[in-house]
C-alpha atoms as one frame of an Amber mdcrd trajectory, in Angstrom:
protein
 -41.196  13.509  -5.831 -37.603  12.509  -6.906 -36.425  11.167 -10.308 -35.778
   7.738  -8.566 -39.489   7.362  -7.828 -40.317   8.052 -11.439 -37.844   5.316
 -12.516 -39.112   2.851  -9.963 -42.712   3.339 -11.539 -41.826   3.590 -15.270
 -38.852   1.229 -15.268 -35.246   1.715 -15.941 -34.902   0.414 -19.485 -32.894
   2.705 -21.788 -32.374   2.222 -25.579 -28.846   3.264 -26.572 -26.891   3.550
 -29.796 -23.231   3.888 -30.491 -22.092   7.229 -31.766 -20.651   5.560 -34.874
 -24.020   4.112 -36.008 -25.884   5.662 -38.981 -29.000   7.830 -38.691 -30.830
   5.099 -40.603 -30.004   2.649 -37.733 -31.112   5.293 -35.284 -34.370   5.907
 -37.065 -34.972   2.157 -37.072 -34.268   1.768 -33.425 -36.578   4.729 -32.618
 -39.271   3.117 -34.679 -38.736  -0.465 -33.435 -38.955   0.735 -29.757 -41.697
   3.306 -30.315 -39.695   5.996 -28.487 -38.640   9.622 -29.257 -35.000   9.537
 -28.106 -31.887   7.271 -27.912 -29.034   7.671 -25.478 -25.813   7.843 -27.423
 -22.794   6.059 -26.049 -19.179   5.947 -27.014 -17.477   2.549 -27.907 -16.874
   2.003 -24.213 -20.633   2.348 -23.446 -20.296   5.747 -21.620 -23.348   8.027
 -22.294 -22.347  11.059 -24.258 -25.399  12.364 -25.921 -29.050  12.284 -26.667
 -30.440  11.692 -30.230 -33.899  12.726 -30.764 -36.387  12.570 -33.627 -35.952
  16.294 -34.054 -32.185  15.763 -34.615 -32.865  13.416 -37.290 -35.445  15.557
 -39.012 -32.970  18.563 -38.886 -30.361  16.437 -40.596 -32.765  15.395 -43.273
 -33.756  18.948 -43.914 -30.097  19.931 -44.303 -28.685  17.043 -46.185 -31.529
  15.205 -47.601 -31.600  11.358 -48.002 -27.832  11.160 -47.717 -28.138  12.159
 -44.076 -29.341   8.658 -43.299 -25.800   7.469 -44.010 -24.310   9.996 -41.698
 -23.254   8.894 -38.271 -25.225   9.675 -35.081 -22.197  11.656 -33.795 -22.890
  14.192 -36.586 -26.536  14.761 -35.511 -26.352  15.206 -31.821 -26.284  18.615
 -30.182 -23.053  19.266 -28.156 -24.786  20.056 -24.854 -25.377  16.817 -22.900
 -27.860  17.424 -20.023 -28.502  14.840 -17.480 -30.451  14.062 -14.319 -29.422
  12.260 -11.116 -31.818   9.962  -9.134 -32.037  12.381  -6.313 -33.162  15.419
  -8.443 -36.608  16.564  -7.781 -39.347  16.730 -10.408 -39.169  20.420 -10.127
 -35.380  20.385 -10.632 -35.673  18.338 -13.984 -38.609  20.427 -15.151 -36.617
  23.646 -14.728 -33.592  22.000 -16.470 -35.609  20.816 -19.393 -37.200  24.335
 -19.782 -33.992  26.140 -19.465 -31.961  23.893 -21.771 -34.969  23.280 -24.128
 -34.674  19.481 -24.089 -37.474  16.934 -23.647 -35.293  13.850 -22.442 -32.836
  13.506 -19.692 -30.708  10.373 -19.172 -30.501   9.625 -15.426 -26.897   9.046
 -14.377 -25.912   7.671 -10.850 -22.312   8.652 -10.905 -21.075   7.460 -14.240
 -23.762   4.758 -14.581 -26.818   5.108 -16.877 -29.688   4.087 -14.729 -32.726
   5.318 -16.694 -34.152   8.118 -18.797 -37.039  10.552 -18.085 -39.027  12.541
 -20.545 -40.965  15.814 -20.080 -44.162  13.663 -20.213 -42.780  11.569 -17.271
 -42.147  14.887 -15.307 -45.587  16.288 -15.997 -47.188  13.023 -15.026 -45.436
  12.901 -11.654 -46.228  16.460 -11.021 -50.052  15.936 -11.922 -50.086  12.957
  -9.657 -48.581  14.897  -6.802 -51.065  17.741  -7.217 -54.006  15.244  -7.364
 -52.707  13.714  -4.049 -52.453  17.035  -2.416 -56.025  17.930  -3.620 -57.377
  14.609  -2.291 -55.561  15.057   1.034 -56.879  18.625   1.410 -60.448  17.569
   0.446 -60.362  14.768   3.124 -58.958  17.169   5.706 -61.752  19.609   5.012
 -64.465  17.095   5.075 -63.253  15.395   8.273
């Protein structure tokens, strides 16, 4: 299964935030959308990073309440890991494991076309295994 298939099922909606916004605004966006990560964009709208709940917690631990007034750019990790629509589920699971990330923005060239989480990848993998099991069972019984 490919990332494109996952996006066709789950949708392509991505919540973004500009890198100059505050962590308070980021936390509010995460809460309002019931999500765990935001794609950070520069003023031109180009994706440049991912901000996660974990990033905000780390900033709070290091700087206390004052961190809520710091910019998103101060909290993101420098490595920006992405996926492409034609990547396989296995590809993205390996990338997430190797880079220790749970969310991958999906870029088609330079265009942001979606985001996939480790949960999306595991769900897709489980569905594929279940389909193989059902096909095998049908083959054996016929």
